[in-house]
Amino acid sequence: MNPELYLTIILISCFVVFITSFILNSGRIKAEFSMAVKQDITSEQMKKAEEKVSRFLLKNNLKPGEDISVIGQALKIRVNDIEEQISGQAHLGSPDINGIMTVTFRRGLSQQEKTFAFAHECGHIINEDAVPIDRPDGKHKAYVEQAADYVAAALLMPLDDVYHYLSINNYQNASPQKRTRLLKGLCRTYNVDDIIALRRIREVYTLKNS
């Protein structure tokens, strides 16, 4: 076989393999991202959670979007000074003799992850879940964990504030590039990652359009 033809065939084969691999991996990554954003919580359950958060804030004279550390103080939750190598992202311990509960973070979490994990544990107490309890990693979480995640997002990213931001910036009709910029703006404002922000956008529109 002609050496040049042989080389051409090899290059074409490598290119086909690369493109096929890229397409398959892109589809897998997109599916995994979509699954991470998705929550199996109905709009009715979302409404009840928002009402629960509103009652808690009103009872404790707190405003929507209050700093999560202040919310923790109201719930008698503090952060453990020492991080540990635990299985989940965070662990909320039982109350001590003074009724104070402690959140222990897994070593290596980013500040964004710590903020949301702490809010998640606050969500468990607002939902009146039993402690001790962990915030697990991964997808396909039990409803009690998804409910705590929802309350965490509602505490960190108030419904009306997020909706106002999306509305004045015409998020629904924006180009993909502008949506990305708006998403990054939410992440910076509320100190959350892309998945939390995208999930909250979906929740906000679900409630406002229902």
PDB file of C-alpha atoms in Angstrom, residues 43-135:
ATOM      1  CA  SER A  43     -44.398  22.559  42.775  1.00  0.00           C
ATOM      2  CA  GLU A  44     -46.753  21.994  45.705  1.00  0.00           C
ATOM      3  CA  GLN A  45     -43.884  20.761  47.857  1.00  0.00           C
ATOM      4  CA  MET A  46     -41.848  23.787  46.757  1.00  0.00           C
ATOM      5  CA  LYS A  47     -44.649  26.139  47.834  1.00  0.00           C
ATOM      6  CA  LYS A  48     -44.888  24.509  51.245  1.00  0.00           C
ATOM      7  CA  ALA A  49     -41.118  24.763  51.686  1.00  0.00           C
ATOM      8  CA  GLU A  50     -41.179  28.471  50.770  1.00  0.00           C
ATOM      9  CA  GLU A  51     -43.971  29.029  53.314  1.00  0.00           C
ATOM     10  CA  LYS A  52     -41.951  27.186  55.947  1.00  0.00           C
ATOM     11  CA  VAL A  53     -38.914  29.372  55.272  1.00  0.00           C
ATOM     12  CA  SER A  54     -41.042  32.537  55.409  1.00  0.00           C
ATOM     13  CA  ARG A  55     -42.536  31.534  58.766  1.00  0.00           C
ATOM     14  CA  PHE A  56     -39.094  30.769  60.177  1.00  0.00           C
ATOM     15  CA  LEU A  57     -37.680  34.133  59.064  1.00  0.00           C
ATOM     16  CA  LEU A  58     -40.682  36.046  60.392  1.00  0.00           C
ATOM     17  CA  LYS A  59     -40.603  34.252  63.744  1.00  0.00           C
ATOM     18  CA  ASN A  60     -36.914  35.100  64.214  1.00  0.00           C
ATOM     19  CA  ASN A  61     -37.112  38.670  62.856  1.00  0.00           C
ATOM     20  CA  LEU A  62     -34.822  37.784  59.958  1.00  0.00           C
ATOM     21  CA  LYS A  63     -35.007  39.129  56.424  1.00  0.00           C
ATOM     22  CA  PRO A  64     -34.895  37.073  53.198  1.00  0.00           C
ATOM     23  CA  GLY A  65     -31.300  36.508  52.165  1.00  0.00           C
ATOM     24  CA  GLU A  66     -30.013  36.894  55.722  1.00  0.00           C
ATOM     25  CA  ASP A  67     -26.410  35.740  56.138  1.00  0.00           C
ATOM     26  CA  ILE A  68     -26.420  31.980  56.646  1.00  0.00           C
ATOM     27  CA  SER A  69     -24.293  32.277  59.790  1.00  0.00           C
ATOM     28  CA  VAL A  70     -27.018  34.446  61.358  1.00  0.00           C
ATOM     29  CA  ILE A  71     -29.611  31.836  60.396  1.00  0.00           C
ATOM     30  CA  GLY A  72     -27.394  29.197  62.000  1.00  0.00           C
ATOM     31  CA  GLN A  73     -27.300  31.205  65.240  1.00  0.00           C
ATOM     32  CA  ALA A  74     -31.092  31.398  65.272  1.00  0.00           C
ATOM     33  CA  LEU A  75     -31.227  27.614  64.874  1.00  0.00           C
ATOM     34  CA  LYS A  76     -28.440  27.046  67.429  1.00  0.00           C
ATOM     35  CA  ILE A  77     -26.100  25.550  64.834  1.00  0.00           C
ATOM     36  CA  ARG A  78     -22.388  26.325  64.759  1.00  0.00           C
ATOM     37  CA  VAL A  79     -19.451  25.214  62.619  1.00  0.00           C
ATOM     38  CA  ASN A  80     -16.872  22.798  63.990  1.00  0.00           C
ATOM     39  CA  ASP A  81     -13.407  24.345  63.908  1.00  0.00           C
ATOM     40  CA  ILE A  82     -11.889  21.025  62.834  1.00  0.00           C
ATOM     41  CA  GLU A  83     -12.672  19.392  59.479  1.00  0.00           C
ATOM     42  CA  GLU A  84     -12.696  15.598  59.311  1.00  0.00           C
ATOM     43  CA  GLN A  85     -12.485  12.865  56.695  1.00  0.00           C
ATOM     44  CA  ILE A  86     -16.184  11.952  56.736  1.00  0.00           C
ATOM     45  CA  SER A  87     -18.128  10.124  54.026  1.00  0.00           C
ATOM     46  CA  GLY A  88     -20.605  12.891  53.209  1.00  0.00           C
ATOM     47  CA  GLN A  89     -20.011  16.586  52.683  1.00  0.00           C
ATOM     48  CA  ALA A  90     -21.115  17.526  56.187  1.00  0.00           C
ATOM     49  CA  HIS A  91     -22.374  16.028  59.430  1.00  0.00           C
ATOM     50  CA  LEU A  92     -24.833  17.687  61.830  1.00  0.00           C
ATOM     51  CA  GLY A  93     -24.402  16.359  65.344  1.00  0.00           C
ATOM     52  CA  SER A  94     -26.952  15.966  68.117  1.00  0.00           C
ATOM     53  CA  PRO A  95     -27.557  18.954  70.449  1.00  0.00           C
ATOM     54  CA  ASP A  96     -25.173  19.328  73.393  1.00  0.00           C
ATOM     55  CA  ILE A  97     -26.338  20.125  76.951  1.00  0.00           C
ATOM     56  CA  ASN A  98     -26.924  23.730  75.842  1.00  0.00           C
ATOM     57  CA  GLY A  99     -28.957  22.701  72.806  1.00  0.00           C
ATOM     58  CA  ILE A 100     -26.167  23.665  70.389  1.00  0.00           C
ATOM     59  CA  MET A 101     -25.639  21.509  67.291  1.00  0.00           C
ATOM     60  CA  THR A 102     -22.343  21.375  65.419  1.00  0.00           C
ATOM     61  CA  VAL A 103     -21.746  21.014  61.674  1.00  0.00           C
ATOM     62  CA  THR A 104     -18.532  19.200  60.759  1.00  0.00           C
ATOM     63  CA  PHE A 105     -17.300  19.561  57.172  1.00  0.00           C
ATOM     64  CA  ARG A 106     -15.341  17.015  55.182  1.00  0.00           C
ATOM     65  CA  ARG A 107     -11.777  18.049  54.496  1.00  0.00           C
ATOM     66  CA  GLY A 108     -11.157  19.693  51.143  1.00  0.00           C
ATOM     67  CA  LEU A 109     -14.541  21.328  50.501  1.00  0.00           C
ATOM     68  CA  SER A 110     -14.570  24.680  48.733  1.00  0.00           C
ATOM     69  CA  GLN A 111     -16.099  27.715  50.451  1.00  0.00           C
ATOM     70  CA  GLN A 112     -19.120  27.436  48.134  1.00  0.00           C
ATOM     71  CA  GLU A 113     -19.608  23.796  49.123  1.00  0.00           C
ATOM     72  CA  LYS A 114     -19.293  24.642  52.819  1.00  0.00           C
ATOM     73  CA  THR A 115     -21.823  27.460  52.530  1.00  0.00           C
ATOM     74  CA  PHE A 116     -24.409  25.262  50.850  1.00  0.00           C
ATOM     75  CA  ALA A 117     -23.725  22.269  53.116  1.00  0.00           C
ATOM     76  CA  PHE A 118     -24.251  24.489  56.179  1.00  0.00           C
ATOM     77  CA  ALA A 119     -27.473  25.867  54.676  1.00  0.00           C
ATOM     78  CA  HIS A 120     -28.524  22.276  53.942  1.00  0.00           C
ATOM     79  CA  GLU A 121     -28.127  21.328  57.611  1.00  0.00           C
ATOM     80  CA  CYS A 122     -30.121  24.426  58.585  1.00  0.00           C
ATOM     81  CA  GLY A 123     -32.764  23.141  56.171  1.00  0.00           C
ATOM     82  CA  HIS A 124     -32.962  19.847  58.059  1.00  0.00           C
ATOM     83  CA  ILE A 125     -33.736  21.678  61.312  1.00  0.00           C
ATOM     84  CA  ILE A 126     -36.304  23.960  59.673  1.00  0.00           C
ATOM     85  CA  ASN A 127     -37.904  20.820  58.204  1.00  0.00           C
ATOM     86  CA  GLU A 128     -37.831  19.272  61.708  1.00  0.00           C
ATOM     87  CA  ASP A 129     -35.794  16.265  60.593  1.00  0.00           C
ATOM     88  CA  ALA A 130     -34.145  14.049  63.201  1.00  0.00           C
ATOM     89  CA  VAL A 131     -30.452  14.547  63.995  1.00  0.00           C
ATOM     90  CA  PRO A 132     -27.655  13.525  63.771  1.00  0.00           C
ATOM     91  CA  ILE A 133     -27.747  13.591  59.994  1.00  0.00           C
ATOM     92  CA  ASP A 134     -25.348  13.911  57.038  1.00  0.00           C
ATOM     93  CA  ARG A 135     -25.392  15.709  53.709  1.00  0.00           C
TER      94      ARG A 135
END
